[in-house]
mmCIF file of C-alpha atoms and ligand atoms in Angstrom:
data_model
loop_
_atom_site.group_PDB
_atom_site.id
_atom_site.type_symbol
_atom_site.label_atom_id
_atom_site.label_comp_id
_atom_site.label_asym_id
_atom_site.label_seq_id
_atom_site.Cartn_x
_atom_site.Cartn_y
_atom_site.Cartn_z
ATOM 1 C CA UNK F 1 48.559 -18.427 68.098
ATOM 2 C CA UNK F 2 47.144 -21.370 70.529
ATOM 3 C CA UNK F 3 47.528 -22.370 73.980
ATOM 4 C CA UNK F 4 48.625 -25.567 72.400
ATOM 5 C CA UNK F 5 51.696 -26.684 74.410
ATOM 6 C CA UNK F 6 54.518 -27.818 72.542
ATOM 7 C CA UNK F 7 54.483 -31.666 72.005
ATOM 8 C CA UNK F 8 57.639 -33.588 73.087
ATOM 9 C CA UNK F 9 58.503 -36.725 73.468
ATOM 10 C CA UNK F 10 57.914 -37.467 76.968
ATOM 11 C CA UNK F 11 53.916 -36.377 75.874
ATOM 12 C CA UNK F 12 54.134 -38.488 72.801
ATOM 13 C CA UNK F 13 54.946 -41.548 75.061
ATOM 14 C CA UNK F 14 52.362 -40.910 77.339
ATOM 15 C CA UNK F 15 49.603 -40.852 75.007
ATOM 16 C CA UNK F 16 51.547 -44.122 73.539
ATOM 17 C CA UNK F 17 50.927 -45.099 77.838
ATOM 18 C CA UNK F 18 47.416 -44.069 78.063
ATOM 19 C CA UNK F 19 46.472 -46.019 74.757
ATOM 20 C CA UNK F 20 45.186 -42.602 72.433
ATOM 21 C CA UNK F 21 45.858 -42.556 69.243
ATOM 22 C CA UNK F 22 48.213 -40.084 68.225
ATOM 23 C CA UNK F 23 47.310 -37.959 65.253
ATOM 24 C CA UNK F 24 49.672 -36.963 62.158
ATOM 25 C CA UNK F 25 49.623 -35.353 59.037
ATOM 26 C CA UNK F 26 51.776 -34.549 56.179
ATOM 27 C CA UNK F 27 52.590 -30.366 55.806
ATOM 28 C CA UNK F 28 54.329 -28.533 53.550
ATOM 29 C CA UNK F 29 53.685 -24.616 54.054
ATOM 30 C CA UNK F 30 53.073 -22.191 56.380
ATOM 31 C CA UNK F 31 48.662 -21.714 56.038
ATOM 32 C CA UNK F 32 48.087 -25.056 56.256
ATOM 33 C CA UNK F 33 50.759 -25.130 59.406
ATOM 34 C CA UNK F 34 48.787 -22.711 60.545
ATOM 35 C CA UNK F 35 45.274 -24.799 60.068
ATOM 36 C CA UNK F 36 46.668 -27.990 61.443
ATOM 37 C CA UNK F 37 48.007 -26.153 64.780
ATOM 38 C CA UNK F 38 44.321 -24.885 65.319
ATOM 39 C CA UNK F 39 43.483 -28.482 64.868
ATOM 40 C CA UNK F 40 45.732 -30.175 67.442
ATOM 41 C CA UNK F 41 47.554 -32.339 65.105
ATOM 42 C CA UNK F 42 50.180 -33.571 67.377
ATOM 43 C CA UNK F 43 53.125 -34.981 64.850
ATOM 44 C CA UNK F 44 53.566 -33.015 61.499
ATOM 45 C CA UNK F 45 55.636 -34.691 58.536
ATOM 46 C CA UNK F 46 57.573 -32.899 56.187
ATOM 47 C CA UNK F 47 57.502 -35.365 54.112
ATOM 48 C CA UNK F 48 59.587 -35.471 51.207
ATOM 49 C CA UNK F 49 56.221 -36.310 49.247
ATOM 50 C CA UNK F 50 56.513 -33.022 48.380
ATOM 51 C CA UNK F 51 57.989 -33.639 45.225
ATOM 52 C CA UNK F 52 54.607 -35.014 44.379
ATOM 53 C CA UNK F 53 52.003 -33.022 46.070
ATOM 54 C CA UNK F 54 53.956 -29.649 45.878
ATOM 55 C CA UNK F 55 56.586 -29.534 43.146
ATOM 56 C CA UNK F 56 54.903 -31.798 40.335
ATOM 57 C CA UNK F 57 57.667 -34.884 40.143
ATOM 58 C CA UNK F 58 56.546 -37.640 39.553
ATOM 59 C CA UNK F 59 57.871 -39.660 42.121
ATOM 60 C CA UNK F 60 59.800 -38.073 45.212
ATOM 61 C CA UNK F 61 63.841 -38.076 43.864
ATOM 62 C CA UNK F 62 64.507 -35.602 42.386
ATOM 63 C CA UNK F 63 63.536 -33.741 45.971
ATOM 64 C CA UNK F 64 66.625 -31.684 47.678
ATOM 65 C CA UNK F 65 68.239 -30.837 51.467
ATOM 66 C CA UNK F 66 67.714 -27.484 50.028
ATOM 67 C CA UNK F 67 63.959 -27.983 48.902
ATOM 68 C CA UNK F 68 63.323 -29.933 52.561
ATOM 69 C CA UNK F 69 64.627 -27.131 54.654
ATOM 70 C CA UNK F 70 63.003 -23.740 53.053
ATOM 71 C CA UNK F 71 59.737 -25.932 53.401
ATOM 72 C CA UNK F 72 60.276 -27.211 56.858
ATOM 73 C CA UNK F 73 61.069 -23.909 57.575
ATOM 74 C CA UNK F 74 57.648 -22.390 56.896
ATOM 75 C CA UNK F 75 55.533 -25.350 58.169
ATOM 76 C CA UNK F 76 57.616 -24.531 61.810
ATOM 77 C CA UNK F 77 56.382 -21.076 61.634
ATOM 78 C CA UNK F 78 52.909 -22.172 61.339
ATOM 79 C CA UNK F 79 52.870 -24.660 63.410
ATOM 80 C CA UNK F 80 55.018 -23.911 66.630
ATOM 81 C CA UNK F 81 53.538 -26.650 69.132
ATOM 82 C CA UNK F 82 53.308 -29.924 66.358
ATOM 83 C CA UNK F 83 56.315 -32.345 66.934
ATOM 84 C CA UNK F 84 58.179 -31.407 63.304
ATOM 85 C CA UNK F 85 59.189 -34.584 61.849
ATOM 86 C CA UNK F 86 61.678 -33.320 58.489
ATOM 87 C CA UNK F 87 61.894 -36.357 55.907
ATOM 88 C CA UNK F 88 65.130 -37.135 54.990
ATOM 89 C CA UNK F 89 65.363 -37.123 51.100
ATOM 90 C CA UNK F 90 66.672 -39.048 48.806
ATOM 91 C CA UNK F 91 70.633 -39.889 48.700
ATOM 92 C CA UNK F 92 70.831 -37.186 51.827
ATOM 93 C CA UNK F 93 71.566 -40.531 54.511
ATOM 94 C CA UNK F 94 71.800 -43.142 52.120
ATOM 95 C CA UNK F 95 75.673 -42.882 50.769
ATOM 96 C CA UNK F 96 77.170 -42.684 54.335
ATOM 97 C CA UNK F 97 76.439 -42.099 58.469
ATOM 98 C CA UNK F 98 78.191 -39.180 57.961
ATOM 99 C CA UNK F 99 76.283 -37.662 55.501
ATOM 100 C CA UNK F 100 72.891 -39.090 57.573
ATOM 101 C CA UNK F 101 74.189 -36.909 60.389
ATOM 102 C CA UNK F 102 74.818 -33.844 58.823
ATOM 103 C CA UNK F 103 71.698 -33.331 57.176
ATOM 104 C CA UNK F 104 69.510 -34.644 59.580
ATOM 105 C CA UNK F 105 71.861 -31.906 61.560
ATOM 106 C CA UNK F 106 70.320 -29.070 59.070
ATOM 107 C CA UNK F 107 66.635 -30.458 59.560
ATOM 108 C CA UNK F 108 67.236 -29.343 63.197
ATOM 109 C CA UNK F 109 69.690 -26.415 63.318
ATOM 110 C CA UNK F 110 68.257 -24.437 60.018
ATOM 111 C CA UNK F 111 64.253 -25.437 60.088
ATOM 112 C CA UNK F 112 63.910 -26.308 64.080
ATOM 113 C CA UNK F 113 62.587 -29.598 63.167
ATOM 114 C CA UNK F 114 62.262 -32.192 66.163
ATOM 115 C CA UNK F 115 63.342 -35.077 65.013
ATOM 116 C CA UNK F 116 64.024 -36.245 60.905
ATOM 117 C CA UNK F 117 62.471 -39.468 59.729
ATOM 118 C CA UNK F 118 64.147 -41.840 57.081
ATOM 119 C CA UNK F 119 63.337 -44.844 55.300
ATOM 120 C CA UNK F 120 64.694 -48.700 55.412
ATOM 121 C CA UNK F 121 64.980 -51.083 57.668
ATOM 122 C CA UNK F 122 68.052 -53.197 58.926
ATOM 123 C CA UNK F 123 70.349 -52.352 56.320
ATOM 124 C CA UNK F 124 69.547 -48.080 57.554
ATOM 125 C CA UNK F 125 70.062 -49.387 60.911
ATOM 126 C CA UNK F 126 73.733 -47.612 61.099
ATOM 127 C CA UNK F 127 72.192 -44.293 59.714
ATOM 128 C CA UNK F 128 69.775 -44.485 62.743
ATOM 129 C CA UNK F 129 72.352 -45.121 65.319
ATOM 130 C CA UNK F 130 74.494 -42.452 64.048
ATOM 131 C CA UNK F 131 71.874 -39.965 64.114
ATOM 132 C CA UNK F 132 70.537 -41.157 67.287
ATOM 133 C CA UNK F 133 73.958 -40.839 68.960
ATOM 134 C CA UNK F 134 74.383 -37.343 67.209
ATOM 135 C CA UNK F 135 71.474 -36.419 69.829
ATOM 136 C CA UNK F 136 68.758 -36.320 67.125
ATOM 137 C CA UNK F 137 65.682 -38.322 67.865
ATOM 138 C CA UNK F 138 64.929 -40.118 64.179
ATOM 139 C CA UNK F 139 61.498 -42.198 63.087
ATOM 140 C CA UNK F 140 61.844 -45.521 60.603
ATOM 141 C CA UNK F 141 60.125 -45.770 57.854
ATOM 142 C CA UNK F 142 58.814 -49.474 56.235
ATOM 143 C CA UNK F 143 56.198 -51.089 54.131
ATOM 144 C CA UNK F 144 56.152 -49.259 51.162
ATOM 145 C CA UNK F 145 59.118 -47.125 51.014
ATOM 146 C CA UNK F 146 58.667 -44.493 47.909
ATOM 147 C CA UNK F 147 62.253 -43.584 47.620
ATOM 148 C CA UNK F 148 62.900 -47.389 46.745
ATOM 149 C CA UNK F 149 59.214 -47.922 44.578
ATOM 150 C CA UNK F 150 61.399 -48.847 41.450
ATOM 151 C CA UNK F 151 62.862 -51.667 43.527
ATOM 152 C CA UNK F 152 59.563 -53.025 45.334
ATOM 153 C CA UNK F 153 58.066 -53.084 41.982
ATOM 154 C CA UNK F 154 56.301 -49.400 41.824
ATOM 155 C CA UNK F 155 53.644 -48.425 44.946
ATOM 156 C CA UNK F 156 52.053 -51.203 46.117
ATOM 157 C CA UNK F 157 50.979 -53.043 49.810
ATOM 158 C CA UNK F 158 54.318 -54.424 50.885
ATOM 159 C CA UNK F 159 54.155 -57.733 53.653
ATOM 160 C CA UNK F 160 51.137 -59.877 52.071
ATOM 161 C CA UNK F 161 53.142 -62.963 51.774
ATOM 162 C CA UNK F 162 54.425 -64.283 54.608
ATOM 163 C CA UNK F 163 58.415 -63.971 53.924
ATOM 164 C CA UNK F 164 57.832 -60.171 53.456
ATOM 165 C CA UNK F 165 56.118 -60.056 56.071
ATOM 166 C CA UNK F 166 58.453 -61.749 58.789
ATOM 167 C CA UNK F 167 60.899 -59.182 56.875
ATOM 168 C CA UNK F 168 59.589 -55.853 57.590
ATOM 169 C CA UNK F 169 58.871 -57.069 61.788
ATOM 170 C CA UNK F 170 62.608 -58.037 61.753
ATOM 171 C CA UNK F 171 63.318 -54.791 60.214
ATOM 172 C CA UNK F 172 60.902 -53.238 62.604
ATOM 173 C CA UNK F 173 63.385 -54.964 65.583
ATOM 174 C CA UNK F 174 66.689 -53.514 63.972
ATOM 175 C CA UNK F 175 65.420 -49.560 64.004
ATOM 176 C CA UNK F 176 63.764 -50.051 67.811
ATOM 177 C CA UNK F 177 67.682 -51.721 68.708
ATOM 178 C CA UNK F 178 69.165 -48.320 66.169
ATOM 179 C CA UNK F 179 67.517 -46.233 68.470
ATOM 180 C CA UNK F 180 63.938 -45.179 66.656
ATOM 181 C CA UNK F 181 61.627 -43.293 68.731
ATOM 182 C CA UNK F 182 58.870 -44.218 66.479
ATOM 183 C CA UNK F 183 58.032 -46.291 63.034
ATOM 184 C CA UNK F 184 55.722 -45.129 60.396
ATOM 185 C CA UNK F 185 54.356 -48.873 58.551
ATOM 186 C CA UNK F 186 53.086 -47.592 54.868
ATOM 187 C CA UNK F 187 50.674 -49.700 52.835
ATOM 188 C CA UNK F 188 51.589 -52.645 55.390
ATOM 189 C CA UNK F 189 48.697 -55.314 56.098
ATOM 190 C CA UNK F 190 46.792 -55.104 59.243
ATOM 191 C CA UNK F 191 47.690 -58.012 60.771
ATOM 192 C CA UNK F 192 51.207 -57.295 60.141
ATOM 193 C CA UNK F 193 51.371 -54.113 61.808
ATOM 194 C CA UNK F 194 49.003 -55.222 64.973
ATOM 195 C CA UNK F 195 51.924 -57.575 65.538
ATOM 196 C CA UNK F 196 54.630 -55.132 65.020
ATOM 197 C CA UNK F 197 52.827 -52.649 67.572
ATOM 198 C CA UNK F 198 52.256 -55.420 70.007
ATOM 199 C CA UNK F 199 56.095 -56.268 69.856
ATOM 200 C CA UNK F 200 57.231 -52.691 69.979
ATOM 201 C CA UNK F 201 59.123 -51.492 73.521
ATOM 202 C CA UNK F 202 60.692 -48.928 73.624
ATOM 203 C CA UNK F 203 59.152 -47.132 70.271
ATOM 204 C CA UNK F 204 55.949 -45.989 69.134
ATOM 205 C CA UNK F 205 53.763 -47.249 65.443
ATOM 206 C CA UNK F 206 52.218 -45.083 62.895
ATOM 207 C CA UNK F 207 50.095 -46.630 60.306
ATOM 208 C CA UNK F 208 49.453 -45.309 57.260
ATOM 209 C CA UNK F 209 46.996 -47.488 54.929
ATOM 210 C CA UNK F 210 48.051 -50.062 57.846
ATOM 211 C CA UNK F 211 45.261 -50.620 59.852
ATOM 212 C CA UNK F 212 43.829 -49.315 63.426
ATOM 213 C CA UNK F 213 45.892 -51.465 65.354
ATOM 214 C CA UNK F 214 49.243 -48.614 65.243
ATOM 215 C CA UNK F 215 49.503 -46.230 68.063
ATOM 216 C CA UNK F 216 48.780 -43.423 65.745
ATOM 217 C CA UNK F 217 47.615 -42.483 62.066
ATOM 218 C CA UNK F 218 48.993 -40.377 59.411
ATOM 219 C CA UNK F 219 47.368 -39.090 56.175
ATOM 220 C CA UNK F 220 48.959 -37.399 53.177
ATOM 221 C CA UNK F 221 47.297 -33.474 53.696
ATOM 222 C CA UNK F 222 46.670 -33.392 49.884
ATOM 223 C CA UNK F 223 44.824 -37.313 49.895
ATOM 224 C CA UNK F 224 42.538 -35.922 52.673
ATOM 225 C CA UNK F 225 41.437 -32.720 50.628
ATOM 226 C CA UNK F 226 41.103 -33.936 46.898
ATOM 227 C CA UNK F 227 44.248 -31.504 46.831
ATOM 228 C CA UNK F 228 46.876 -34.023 43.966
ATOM 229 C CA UNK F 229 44.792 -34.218 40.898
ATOM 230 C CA UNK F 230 47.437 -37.212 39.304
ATOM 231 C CA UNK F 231 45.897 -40.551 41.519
ATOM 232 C CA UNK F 232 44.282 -40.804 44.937
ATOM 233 C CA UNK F 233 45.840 -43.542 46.940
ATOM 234 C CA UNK F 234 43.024 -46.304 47.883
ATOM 235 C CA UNK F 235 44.201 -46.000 51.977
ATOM 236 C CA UNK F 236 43.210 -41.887 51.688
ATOM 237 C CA UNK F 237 40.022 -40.943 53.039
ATOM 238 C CA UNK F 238 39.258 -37.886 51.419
ATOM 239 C CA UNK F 239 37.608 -35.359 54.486
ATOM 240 C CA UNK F 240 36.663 -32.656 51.781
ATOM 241 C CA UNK F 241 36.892 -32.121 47.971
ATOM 242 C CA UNK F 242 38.809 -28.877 48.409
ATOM 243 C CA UNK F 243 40.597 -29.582 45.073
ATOM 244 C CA UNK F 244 36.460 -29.579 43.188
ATOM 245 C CA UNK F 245 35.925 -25.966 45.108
ATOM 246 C CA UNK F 246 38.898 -24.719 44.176
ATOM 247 C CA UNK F 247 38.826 -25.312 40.536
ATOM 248 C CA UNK F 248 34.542 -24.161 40.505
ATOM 249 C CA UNK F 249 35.506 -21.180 42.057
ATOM 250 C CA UNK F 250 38.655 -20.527 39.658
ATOM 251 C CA UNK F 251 36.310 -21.213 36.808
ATOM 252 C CA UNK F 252 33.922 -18.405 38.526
ATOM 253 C CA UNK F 253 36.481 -16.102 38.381
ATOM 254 C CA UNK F 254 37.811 -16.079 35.339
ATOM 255 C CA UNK F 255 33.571 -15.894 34.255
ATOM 256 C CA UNK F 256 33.530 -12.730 36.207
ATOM 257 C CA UNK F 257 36.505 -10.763 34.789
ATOM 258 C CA UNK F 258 35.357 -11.651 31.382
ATOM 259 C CA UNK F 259 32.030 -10.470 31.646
ATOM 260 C CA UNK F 260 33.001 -7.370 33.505
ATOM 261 C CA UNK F 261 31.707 -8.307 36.622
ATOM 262 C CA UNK F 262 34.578 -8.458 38.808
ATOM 263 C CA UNK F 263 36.262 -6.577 40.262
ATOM 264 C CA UNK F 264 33.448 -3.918 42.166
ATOM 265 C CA UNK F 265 33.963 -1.138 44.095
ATOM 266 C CA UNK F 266 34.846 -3.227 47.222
ATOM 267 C CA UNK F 267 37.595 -4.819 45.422
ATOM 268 C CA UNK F 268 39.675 -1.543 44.710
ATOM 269 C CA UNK F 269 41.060 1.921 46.146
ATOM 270 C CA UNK F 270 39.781 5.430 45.637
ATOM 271 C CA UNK F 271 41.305 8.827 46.006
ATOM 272 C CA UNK F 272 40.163 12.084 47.176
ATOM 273 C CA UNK F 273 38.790 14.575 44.139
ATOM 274 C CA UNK F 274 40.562 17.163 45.467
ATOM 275 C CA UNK F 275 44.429 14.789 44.952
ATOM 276 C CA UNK F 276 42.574 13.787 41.831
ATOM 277 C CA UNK F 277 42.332 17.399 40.592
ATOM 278 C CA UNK F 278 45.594 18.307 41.767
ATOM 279 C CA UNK F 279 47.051 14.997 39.720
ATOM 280 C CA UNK F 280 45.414 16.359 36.451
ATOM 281 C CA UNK F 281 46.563 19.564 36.953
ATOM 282 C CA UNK F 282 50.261 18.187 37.543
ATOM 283 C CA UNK F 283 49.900 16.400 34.174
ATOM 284 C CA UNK F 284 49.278 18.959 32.528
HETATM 285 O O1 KIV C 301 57.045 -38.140 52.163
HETATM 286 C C1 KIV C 301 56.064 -38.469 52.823
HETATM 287 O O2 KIV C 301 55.049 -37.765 52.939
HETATM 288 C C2 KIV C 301 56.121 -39.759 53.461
HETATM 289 C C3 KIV C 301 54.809 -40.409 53.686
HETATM 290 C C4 KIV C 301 54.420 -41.110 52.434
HETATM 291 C C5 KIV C 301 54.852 -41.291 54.818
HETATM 292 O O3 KIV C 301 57.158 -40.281 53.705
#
């Protein structure tokens, strides 16, 4: 496909050394896998977003182990070389470390992920460990966590007032001690996540609507292409209005066929006259 090497950690934490930025995008499917391995995107996200962006929810719950995996699945074949994060959905690590382990397990046994991300901070911090210690390297989540929107009072920046804010770099602290190899801050402010990446050791920061000052950035792939048609998040620069194309060129199409214009002879098969013949002749 590439002479992209596969990424690793030991090459995440040296770009994390050598101060460039590490890029990261969400995925959910195998063509746009594809596309982002051309590109070089070095961290991919299964993100369980996909209930939004894919499946048509509303808000990412009602997304499944089973709906995670047969899509993690397909963005590994596209993608070979990207470091496959799988997003741990809802209620699949939140009853119990033993229940974190085993399907963070599945992430890496059925869909080859790399690691699994989850969300919450101090009060996750056993999940991490347990994972961690179950060999599986495992990325925190904070800021605005969407699994627990009803609770932070729907999607909103999370850490403008200072008590939230000394909150989520405390919380920041208890995933680096769990064991995190890395920390995605979501809708966090800027100041708030320079100071988390300054204080981080032994783990790397992803910012998402957070600022310049993380080690790396992450988009949502449908924010960045005009691709979810229900809100675009303020944070998402939008790189091209693939959604607008689409839907012109959808309209074009369905002009076309009415008005007899499509398909033409390039878009369809022929057959010899003499197997032509020989049909009629059979249906006699
Ligand atoms: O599910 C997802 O895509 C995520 C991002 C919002 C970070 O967790």
């Amino acid at each position: 496909m590439t002479d992209r090497k596969k990424a690793t950690l030991p090459f995440l934490f040296n770009k994390v050394e050598m101060g460039e930025p590490i890029t990261m995008l969400t995925c959910y499917d195998y063509p746009t896998a594809y596309f982002q391995e051309q590109a070089g995107i070095e961290i991919i996200l299964v993100g369980d977003s996909l209930g939004m962006t894919i499946l048509g929810y509303d808000t990412t719950l009602p997304v499944t182990m089973d709906d995670m995996i047969r899509h993690a699945q397909a963005v590994r074949r596209g993608s070979p070389s990207a470091w496959l994060i799988g997003d741990m959905p809802y209620m699949s690590y939140q009853p119990s470390v033993e229940s974190a382990i085993r399907n963070a397990g599945r992430f890496m046994a059925e869909a080859f992920c790399d690691a699994v991300k989850l969300e919450g901070g101090a009060e996750m911090a056993d999940r991490m460990a347990g994972i961690v210690a179950a060999g599986i390297p495992t990325m925190g989540h904070l800021g605005l966590t969407p699994q627990s929107a009803s609770a932070l009072g729907g999607f909103r920046v999370q850490g403008r007032g200072a008590l939230q804010a000394k909150k989520i770099i405390d919380d920041a602290k208890a995933l680096e001690k769990a064991g995190a190899f890395a920390i995605l801050l979501e809708m966090v402010p800027e100041r708030v996540c320079q100071i988390i990446t300054e204080r981080a050791e032994n783990c790397f920061i992803i910012s998402l609507g957070s600022g310049p000052h993380a080690h790396g950035q992450l988009l949502i792939y449908h924010d960045m292409f005009g691709l979810y048609p229900k809100f675009k998040p303020k944070m998402a620069k939008v790189y091209g209005d693939a959604g607008n194309v689409i839907l012109e060129r959808l309209k074009n199409y369905a002009k076309e066929v009415r008005a007899k214009e499509f398909p033409q002879p390039e878009n369809w098969f022929t057959m010899k006259d003499e197997e032509y013949q020989e049909l009629l002749r059979l249906l006699k």
